[in-house]
Every structure is written in structure tokens, then in C-alpha cells.
PDB file of C-alpha atoms in Angstrom:
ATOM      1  CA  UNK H 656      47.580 -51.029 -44.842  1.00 78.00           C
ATOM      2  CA  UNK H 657      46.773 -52.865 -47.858  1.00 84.00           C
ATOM      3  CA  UNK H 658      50.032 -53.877 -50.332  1.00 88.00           C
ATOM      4  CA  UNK H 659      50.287 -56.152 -53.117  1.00 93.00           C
ATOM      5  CA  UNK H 660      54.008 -58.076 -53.964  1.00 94.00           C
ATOM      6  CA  UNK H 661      54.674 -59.490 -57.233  1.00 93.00           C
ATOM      7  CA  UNK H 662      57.157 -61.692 -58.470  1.00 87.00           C
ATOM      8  CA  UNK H 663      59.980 -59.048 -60.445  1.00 83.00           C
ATOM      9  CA  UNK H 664      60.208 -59.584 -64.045  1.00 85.00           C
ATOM     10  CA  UNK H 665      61.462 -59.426 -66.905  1.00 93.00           C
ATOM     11  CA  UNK H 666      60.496 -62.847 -67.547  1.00 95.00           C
ATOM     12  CA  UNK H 667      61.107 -64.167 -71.323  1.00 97.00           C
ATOM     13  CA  UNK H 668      59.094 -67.286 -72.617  1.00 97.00           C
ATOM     14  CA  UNK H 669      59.661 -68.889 -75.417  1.00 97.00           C
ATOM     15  CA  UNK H 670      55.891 -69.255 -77.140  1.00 97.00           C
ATOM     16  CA  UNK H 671      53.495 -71.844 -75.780  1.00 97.00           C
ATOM     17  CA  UNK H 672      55.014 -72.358 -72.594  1.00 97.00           C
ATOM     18  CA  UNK H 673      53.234 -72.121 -69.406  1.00 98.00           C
ATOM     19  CA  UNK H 674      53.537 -68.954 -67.548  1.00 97.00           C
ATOM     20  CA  UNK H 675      52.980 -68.163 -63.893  1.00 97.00           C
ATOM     21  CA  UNK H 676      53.291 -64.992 -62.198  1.00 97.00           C
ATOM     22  CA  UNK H 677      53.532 -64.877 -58.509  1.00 97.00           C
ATOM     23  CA  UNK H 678      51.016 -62.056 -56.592  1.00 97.00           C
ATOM     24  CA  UNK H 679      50.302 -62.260 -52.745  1.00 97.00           C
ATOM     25  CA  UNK H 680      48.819 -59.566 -51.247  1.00 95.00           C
ATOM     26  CA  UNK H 681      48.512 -57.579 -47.820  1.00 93.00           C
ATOM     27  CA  UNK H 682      44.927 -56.479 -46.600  1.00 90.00           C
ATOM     28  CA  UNK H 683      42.567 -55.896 -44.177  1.00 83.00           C
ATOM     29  CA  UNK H 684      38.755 -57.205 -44.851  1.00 81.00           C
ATOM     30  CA  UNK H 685      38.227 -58.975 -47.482  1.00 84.00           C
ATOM     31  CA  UNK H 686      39.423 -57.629 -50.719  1.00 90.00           C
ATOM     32  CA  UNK H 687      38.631 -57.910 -54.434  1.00 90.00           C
ATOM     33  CA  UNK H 688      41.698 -58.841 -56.576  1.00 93.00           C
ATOM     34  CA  UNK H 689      42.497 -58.219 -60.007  1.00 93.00           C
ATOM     35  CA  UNK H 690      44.955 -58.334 -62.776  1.00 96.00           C
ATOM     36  CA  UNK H 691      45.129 -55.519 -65.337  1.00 94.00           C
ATOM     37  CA  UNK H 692      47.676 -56.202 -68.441  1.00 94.00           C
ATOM     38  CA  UNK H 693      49.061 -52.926 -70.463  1.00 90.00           C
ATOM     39  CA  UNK H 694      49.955 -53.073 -73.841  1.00 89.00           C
ATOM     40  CA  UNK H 695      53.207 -50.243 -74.546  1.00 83.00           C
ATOM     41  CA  UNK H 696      51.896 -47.261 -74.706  1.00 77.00           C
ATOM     42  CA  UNK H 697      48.609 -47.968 -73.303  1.00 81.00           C
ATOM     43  CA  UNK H 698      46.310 -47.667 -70.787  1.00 81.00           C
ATOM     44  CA  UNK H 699      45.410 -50.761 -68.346  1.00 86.00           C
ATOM     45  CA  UNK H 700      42.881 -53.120 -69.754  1.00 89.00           C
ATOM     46  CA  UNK H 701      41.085 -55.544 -66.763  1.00 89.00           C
ATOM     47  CA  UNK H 702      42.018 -59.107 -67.585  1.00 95.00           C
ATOM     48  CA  UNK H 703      40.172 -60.969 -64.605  1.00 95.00           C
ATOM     49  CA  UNK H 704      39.108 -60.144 -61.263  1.00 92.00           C
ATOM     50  CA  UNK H 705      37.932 -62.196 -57.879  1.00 93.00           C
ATOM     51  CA  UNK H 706      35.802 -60.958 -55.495  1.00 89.00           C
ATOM     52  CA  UNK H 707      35.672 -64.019 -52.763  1.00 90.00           C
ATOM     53  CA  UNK H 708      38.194 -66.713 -51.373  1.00 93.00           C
ATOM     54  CA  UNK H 709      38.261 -69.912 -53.945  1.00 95.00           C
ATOM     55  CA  UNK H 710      36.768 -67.458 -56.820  1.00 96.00           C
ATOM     56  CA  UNK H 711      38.870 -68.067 -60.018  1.00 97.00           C
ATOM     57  CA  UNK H 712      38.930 -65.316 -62.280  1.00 97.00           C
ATOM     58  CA  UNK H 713      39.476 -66.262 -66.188  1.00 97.00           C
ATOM     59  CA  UNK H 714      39.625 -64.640 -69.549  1.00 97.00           C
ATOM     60  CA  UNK H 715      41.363 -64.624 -73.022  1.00 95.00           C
ATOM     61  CA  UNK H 716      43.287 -68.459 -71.661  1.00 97.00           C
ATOM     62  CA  UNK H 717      44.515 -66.420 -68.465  1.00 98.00           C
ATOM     63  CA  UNK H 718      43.442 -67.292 -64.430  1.00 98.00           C
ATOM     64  CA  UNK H 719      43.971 -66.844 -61.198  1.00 98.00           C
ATOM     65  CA  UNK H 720      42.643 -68.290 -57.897  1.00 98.00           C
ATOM     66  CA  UNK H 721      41.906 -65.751 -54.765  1.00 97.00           C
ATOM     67  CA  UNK H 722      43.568 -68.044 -52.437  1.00 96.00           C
ATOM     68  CA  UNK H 723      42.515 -66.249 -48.946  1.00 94.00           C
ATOM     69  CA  UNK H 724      44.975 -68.818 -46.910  1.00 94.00           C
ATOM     70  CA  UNK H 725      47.878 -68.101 -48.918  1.00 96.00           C
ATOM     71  CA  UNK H 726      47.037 -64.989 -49.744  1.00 96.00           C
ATOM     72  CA  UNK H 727      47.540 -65.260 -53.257  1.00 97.00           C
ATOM     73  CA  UNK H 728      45.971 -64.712 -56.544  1.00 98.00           C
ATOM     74  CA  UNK H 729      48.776 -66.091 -59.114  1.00 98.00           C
ATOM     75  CA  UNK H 730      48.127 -65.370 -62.913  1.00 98.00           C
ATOM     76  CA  UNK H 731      48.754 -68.581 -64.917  1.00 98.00           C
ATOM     77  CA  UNK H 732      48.235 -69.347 -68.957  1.00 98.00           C
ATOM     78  CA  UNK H 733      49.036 -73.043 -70.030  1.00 97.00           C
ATOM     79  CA  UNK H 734      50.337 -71.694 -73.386  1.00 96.00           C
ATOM     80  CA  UNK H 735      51.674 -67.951 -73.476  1.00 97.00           C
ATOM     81  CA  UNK H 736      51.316 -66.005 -77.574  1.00 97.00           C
ATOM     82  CA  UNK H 737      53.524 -63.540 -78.740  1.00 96.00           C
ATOM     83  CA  UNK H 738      50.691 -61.088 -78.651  1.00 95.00           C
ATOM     84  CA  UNK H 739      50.943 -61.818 -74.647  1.00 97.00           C
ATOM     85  CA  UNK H 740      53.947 -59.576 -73.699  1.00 96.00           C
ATOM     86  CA  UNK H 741      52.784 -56.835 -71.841  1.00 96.00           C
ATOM     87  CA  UNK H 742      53.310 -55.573 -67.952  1.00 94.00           C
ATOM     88  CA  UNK H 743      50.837 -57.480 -65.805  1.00 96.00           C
ATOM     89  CA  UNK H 744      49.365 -55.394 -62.955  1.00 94.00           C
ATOM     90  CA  UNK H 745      48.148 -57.400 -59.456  1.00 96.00           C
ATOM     91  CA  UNK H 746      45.921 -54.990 -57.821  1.00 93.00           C
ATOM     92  CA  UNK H 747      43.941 -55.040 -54.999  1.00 91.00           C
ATOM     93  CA  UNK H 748      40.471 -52.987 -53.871  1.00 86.00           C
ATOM     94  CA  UNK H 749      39.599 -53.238 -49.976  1.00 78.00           C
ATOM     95  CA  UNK H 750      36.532 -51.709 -49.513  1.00 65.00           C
ATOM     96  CA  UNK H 751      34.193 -50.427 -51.753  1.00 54.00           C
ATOM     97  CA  UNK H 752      34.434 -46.621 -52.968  1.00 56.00           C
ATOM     98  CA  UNK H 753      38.631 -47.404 -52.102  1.00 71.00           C
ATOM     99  CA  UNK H 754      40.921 -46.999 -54.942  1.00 81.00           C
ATOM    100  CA  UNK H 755      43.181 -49.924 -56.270  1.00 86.00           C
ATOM    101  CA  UNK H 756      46.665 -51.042 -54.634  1.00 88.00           C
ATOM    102  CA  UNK H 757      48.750 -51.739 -57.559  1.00 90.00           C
ATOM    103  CA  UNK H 758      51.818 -54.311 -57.690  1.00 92.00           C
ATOM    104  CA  UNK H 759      55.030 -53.265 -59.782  1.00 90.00           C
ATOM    105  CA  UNK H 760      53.959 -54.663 -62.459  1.00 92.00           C
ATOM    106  CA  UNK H 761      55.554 -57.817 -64.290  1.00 95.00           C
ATOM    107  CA  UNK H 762      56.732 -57.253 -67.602  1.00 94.00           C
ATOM    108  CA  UNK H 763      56.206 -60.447 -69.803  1.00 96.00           C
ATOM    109  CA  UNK H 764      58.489 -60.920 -73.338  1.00 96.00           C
ATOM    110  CA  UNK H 765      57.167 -63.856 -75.415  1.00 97.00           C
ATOM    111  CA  UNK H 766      59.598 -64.693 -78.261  1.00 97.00           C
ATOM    112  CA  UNK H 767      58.698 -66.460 -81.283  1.00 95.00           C
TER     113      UNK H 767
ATOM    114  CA  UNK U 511      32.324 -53.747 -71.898  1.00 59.00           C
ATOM    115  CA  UNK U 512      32.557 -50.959 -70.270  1.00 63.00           C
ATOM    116  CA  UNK U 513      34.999 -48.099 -71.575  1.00 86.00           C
ATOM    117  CA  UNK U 514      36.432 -44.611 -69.737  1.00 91.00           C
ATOM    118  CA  UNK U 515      37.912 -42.376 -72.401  1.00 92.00           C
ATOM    119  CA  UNK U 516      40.629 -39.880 -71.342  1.00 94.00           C
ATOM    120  CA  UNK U 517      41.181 -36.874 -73.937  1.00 95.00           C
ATOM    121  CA  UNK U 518      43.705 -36.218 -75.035  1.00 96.00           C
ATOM    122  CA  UNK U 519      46.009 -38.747 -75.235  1.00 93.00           C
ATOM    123  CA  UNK U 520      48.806 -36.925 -76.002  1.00 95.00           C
ATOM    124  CA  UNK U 521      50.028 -33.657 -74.980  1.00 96.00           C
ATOM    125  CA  UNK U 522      52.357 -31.029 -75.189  1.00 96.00           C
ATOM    126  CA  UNK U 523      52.746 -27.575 -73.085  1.00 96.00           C
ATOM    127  CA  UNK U 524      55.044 -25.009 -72.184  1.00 96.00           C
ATOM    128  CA  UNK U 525      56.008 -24.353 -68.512  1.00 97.00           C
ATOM    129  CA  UNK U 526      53.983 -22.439 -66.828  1.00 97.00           C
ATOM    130  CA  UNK U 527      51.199 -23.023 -68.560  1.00 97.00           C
ATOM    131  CA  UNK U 528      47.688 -25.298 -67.606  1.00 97.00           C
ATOM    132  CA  UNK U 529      46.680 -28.211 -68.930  1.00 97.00           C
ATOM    133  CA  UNK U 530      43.044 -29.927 -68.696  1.00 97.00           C
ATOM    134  CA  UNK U 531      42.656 -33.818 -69.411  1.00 97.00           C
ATOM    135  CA  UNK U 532      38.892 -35.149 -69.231  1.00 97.00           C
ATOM    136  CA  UNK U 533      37.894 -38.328 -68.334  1.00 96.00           C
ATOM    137  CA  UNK U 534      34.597 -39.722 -69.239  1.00 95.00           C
ATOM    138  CA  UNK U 535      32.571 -43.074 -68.370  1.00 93.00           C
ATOM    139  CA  UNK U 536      31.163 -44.233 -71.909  1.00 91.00           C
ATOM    140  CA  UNK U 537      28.264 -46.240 -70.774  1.00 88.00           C
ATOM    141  CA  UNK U 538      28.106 -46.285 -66.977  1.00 90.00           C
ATOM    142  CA  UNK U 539      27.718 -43.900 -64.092  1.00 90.00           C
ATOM    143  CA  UNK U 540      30.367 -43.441 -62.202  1.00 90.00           C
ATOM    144  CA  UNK U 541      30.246 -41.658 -58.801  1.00 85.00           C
ATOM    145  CA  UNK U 542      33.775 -42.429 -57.975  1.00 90.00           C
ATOM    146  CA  UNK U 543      36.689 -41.477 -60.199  1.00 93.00           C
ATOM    147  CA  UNK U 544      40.096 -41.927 -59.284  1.00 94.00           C
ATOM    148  CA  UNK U 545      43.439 -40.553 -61.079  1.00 96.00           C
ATOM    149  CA  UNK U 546      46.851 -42.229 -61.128  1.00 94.00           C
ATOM    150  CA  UNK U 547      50.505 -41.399 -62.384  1.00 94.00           C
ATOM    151  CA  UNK U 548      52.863 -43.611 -63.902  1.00 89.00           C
ATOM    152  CA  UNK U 549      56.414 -43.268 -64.696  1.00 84.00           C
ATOM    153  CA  UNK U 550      58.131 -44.982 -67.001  1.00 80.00           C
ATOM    154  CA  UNK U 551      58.696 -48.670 -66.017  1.00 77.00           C
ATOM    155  CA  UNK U 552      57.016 -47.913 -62.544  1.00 81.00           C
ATOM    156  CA  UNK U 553      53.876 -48.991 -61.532  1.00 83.00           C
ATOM    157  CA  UNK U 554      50.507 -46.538 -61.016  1.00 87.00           C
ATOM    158  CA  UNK U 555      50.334 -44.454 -58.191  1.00 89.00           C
ATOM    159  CA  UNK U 556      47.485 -42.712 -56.883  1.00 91.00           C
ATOM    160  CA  UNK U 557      46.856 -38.869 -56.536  1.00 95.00           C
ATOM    161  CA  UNK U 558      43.377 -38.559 -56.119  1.00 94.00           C
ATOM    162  CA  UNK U 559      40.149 -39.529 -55.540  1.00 92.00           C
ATOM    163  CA  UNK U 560      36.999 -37.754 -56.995  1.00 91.00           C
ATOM    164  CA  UNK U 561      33.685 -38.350 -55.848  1.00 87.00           C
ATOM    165  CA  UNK U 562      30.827 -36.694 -57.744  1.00 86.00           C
ATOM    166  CA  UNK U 563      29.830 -33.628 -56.238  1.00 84.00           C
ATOM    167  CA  UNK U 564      32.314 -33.345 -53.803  1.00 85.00           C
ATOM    168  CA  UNK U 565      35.800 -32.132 -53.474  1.00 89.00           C
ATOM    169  CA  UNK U 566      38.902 -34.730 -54.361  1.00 92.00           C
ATOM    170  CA  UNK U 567      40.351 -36.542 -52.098  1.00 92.00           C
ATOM    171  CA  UNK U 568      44.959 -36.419 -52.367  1.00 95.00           C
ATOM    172  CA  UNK U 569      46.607 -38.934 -51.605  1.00 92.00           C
ATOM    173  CA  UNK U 570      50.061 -37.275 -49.462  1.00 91.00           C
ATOM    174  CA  UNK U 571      52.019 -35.955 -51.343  1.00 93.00           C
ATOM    175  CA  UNK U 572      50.083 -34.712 -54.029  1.00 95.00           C
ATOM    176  CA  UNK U 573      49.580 -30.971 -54.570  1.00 94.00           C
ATOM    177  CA  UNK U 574      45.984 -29.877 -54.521  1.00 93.00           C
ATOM    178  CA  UNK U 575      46.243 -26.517 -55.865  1.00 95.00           C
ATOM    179  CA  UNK U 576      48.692 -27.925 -58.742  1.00 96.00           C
ATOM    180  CA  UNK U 577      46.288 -30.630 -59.682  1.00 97.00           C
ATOM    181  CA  UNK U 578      42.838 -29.782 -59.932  1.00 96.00           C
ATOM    182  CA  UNK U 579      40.266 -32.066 -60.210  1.00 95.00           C
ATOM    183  CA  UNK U 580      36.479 -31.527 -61.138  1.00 92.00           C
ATOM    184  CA  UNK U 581      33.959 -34.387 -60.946  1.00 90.00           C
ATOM    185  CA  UNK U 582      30.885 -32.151 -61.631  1.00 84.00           C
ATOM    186  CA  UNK U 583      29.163 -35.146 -63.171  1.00 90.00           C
ATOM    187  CA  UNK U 584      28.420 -39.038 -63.048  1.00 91.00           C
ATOM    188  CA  UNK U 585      30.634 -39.096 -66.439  1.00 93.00           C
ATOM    189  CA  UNK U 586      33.145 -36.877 -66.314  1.00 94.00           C
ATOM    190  CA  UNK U 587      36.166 -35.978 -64.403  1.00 95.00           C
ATOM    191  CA  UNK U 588      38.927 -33.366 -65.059  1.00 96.00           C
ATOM    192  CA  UNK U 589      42.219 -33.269 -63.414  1.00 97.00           C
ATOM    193  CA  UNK U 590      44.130 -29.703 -64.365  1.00 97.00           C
ATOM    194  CA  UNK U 591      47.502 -29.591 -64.202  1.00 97.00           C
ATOM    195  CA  UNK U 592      48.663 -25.972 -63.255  1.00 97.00           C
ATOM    196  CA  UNK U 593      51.889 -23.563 -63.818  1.00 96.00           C
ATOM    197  CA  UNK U 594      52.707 -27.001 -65.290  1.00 96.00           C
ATOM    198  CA  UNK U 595      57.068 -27.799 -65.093  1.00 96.00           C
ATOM    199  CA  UNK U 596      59.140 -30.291 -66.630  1.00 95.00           C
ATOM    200  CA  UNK U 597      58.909 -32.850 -63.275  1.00 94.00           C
ATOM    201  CA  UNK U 598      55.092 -32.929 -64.229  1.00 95.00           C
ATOM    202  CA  UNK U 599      55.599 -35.153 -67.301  1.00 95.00           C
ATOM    203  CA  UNK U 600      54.348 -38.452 -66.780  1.00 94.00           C
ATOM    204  CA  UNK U 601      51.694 -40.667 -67.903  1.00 93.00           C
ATOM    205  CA  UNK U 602      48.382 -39.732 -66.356  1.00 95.00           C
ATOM    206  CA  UNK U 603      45.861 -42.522 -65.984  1.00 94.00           C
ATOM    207  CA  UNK U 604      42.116 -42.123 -64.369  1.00 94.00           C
ATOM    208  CA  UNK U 605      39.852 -45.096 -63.625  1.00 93.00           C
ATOM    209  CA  UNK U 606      36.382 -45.068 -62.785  1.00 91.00           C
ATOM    210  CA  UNK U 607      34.237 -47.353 -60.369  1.00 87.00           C
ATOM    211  CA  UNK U 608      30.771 -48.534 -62.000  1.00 84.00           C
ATOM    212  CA  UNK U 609      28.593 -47.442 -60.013  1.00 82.00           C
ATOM    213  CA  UNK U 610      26.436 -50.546 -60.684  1.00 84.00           C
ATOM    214  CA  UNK U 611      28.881 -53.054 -59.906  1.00 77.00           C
ATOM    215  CA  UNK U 612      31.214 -51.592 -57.095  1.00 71.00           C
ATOM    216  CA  UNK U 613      33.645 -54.112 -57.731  1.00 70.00           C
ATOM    217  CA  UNK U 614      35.590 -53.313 -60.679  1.00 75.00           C
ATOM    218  CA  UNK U 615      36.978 -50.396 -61.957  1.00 83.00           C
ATOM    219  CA  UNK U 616      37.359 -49.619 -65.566  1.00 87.00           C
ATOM    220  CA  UNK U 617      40.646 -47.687 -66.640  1.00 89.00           C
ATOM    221  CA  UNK U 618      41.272 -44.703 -69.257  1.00 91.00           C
ATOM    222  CA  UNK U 619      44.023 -45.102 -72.342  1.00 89.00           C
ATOM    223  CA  UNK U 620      46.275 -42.997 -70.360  1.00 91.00           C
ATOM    224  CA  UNK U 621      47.411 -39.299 -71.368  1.00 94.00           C
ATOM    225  CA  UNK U 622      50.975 -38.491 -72.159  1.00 94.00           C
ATOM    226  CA  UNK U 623      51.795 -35.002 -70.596  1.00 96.00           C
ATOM    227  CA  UNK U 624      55.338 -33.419 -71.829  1.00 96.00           C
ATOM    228  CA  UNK U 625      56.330 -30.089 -70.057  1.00 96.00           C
ATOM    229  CA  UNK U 626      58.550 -28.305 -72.422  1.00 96.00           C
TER     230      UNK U 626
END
């Protein structure tokens, strides 16, 4: 079945570094990926998404590359805010009408 | 963008009793609605999914005569929690496919359930 692994947090940055978070994935087909981001508290909010191999998904300073030989889609930001800390959400959706495969989420702490 | 709106956000019963928490597609049709749970410091996992017009489909696990869910339109969904206990408080999240772009999948603010 489809499964998505991300890298376990907490992970603490110290403002404007460069953040990475690992996601490879499990699935059958060919898969869209995403990342969602929750704020405490809140709901999930879609921060990019990929739909094909070598698509790179980008928003708000954040990407990610669907990497199809790797099976990866790693979140990246060259220069992490303290409004960034959150829990990150790699999610996958195999075929259409199927619901999403979350990760555990990866919670982020950006300190000033 | 797009935006699903759960109602409410917050609530508070007694065991026993039912609970109702809507969730609506602002601006898009949605034929597929889906409806998660997440505990605290866990990630989302899935209890159903509603397709307009037709009965839910549960994931294992999940009670279908202690959650209820309604999709009786291309906007709304309902997920009723019955003869609701304490072990039913959790977050309750639903997320809805566009039906226009079957790709992505817009999420609800979430709905805080406590069981008293």
C-alpha cells in the first residue's frame, strides 16, 4: 500500500537558516505529493503540491522536487522565519477520488 | 483559494449525547469529502470517505453506526458523532477534493470535540 516516511522532528533553527525536511514515500502508480503545514491549533493549510516526476512545487519561499527515482519530495526554505514553526505534513494521493496518506508530521521551532 | 469551513470549531458535550459537525466547500463542488482524526502530536488518520449521494466509505476500524456521515450535497458533509464518550475527544478534520481539479484537496480548520 501507499506510506509516506518523514524525517522525526523536533528540529530547532535558529532564524534564517536553511531548512530541509526529509519525505520519501511508498506507492503504487504514480502519485501526487504534497506538503500541508499546521499552525497550533489549526487546521492543515496546502503549502505546495506535485503532480509528476521532476515537478517542483513552491510557495511562500518553500519547495520540493517529486523525485520519482528516489522517491522523494524533500521540503527545503533557504532562510526559515519565526512565523515558520509549525508541523509539516508529507502526504501522498494515489489515485484520483483516494484520500491522502499522511506522514507524522515534522514539527519545526524557529527561534529568534 | 479555495476554502472548506467546518462548524463548529469548538465543542463541548456530555456522554451519551450526539454531536453534528458540518463541513462545507466555500467555492467549489466537491463530490468527494473525506474526514480525518488527529490526536494530539499524532498525525491525521482517516475514518471515512463520503462521496455525494452515496453511503461513506470506513476506513477499519472505524465505527459506522457511531460516526455518521451525510454527504447529501456537492457542499456539504456531516459526520455525527453518537452516544458520544470521553475516548471520542479528538480533533476532527474533513477535507474535500475539488471536483474541478482532482488533484488537490482543500482541508477544514479542524473541530475540537471534548466528551465530558
Amino acid at each position: 500500500g501507499n506510506s509516506v516516511t518523514q524525517m522525526e522532528g523536533p528540529v530547532t533553527l535558529s532564524e534564517e537558516a536553511f531548512l530541509t525536511i526529509n519525505c520519501t514515500y511508498t506507492a503504487t502508480g504514480y502519485p501526487s505529493l504534497f506538503w500541508y503545514v499546521q499552525y497550533p491549533g489549526e487546521g492543515l493549510q496546502l503549502l505546495l503540491k506535485a503532480t509528476k516526476a521532476d515537478d517542483k512545487g513552491s510557495n511562500k519561499g518553500f519547495e520540493a522536487t517529486y523525485r520519482k527515482e528516489t522517491t522523494s519530495f524533500h521540503l527545503e526554505k533557504g532562510s526559515v522565519q519565526v512565523s515558520d514553526s509549525a508541523v509539516y505534513f508529507c502526504a501522498l494521493s494515489g489515485y484520483s477520488g483516494y484520500a491522502l496518506n499522511f506522514g507524522k508530521g515534522t514539527s519545526l521551532l524557529v527561534t529568534p | 483559494g479555495a476554502v472548506v469551513s467546518q462548524h463548529p470549531s469548538w465543542v463541548i458535550c456530555k456522554s451519551g449525547t450526539s454531536v453534528k459537525i458540518e463541513c462545507r466547500s466555500l467555492d467549489f463542488q466537491a463530490t468527494t469529502m473525506f474526514w480525518y482524526r488527529q490526536f494530539p502530536k499524532q498525525s491525521l488518520m482517516l475514518m471515512a470517505t463520503s462521496n455525494e449521494g452515496s453511503k461513506a466509505t470506513y476506513e477499519q476500524g472505524v465505527e459506522k453506526d457511531k460516526f455518521l456521515i451525510n454527504h447529501a450535497s456537492l457542499t456539504l458533509s456531516t459526520l455525527t458523532v453518537t452516544s458520544a464518550h470521553p475516548e471520542d475527544s479528538s480533533f476532527y478534520i474533513c477535507s474535500a477534493r475539488d471536483a474541478a481539479d482532482g488533484t488537490t484537496i482543500y482541508f477544514g480548520e479542524g473541530s475540537w470535540l471534548t466528551v465530558v
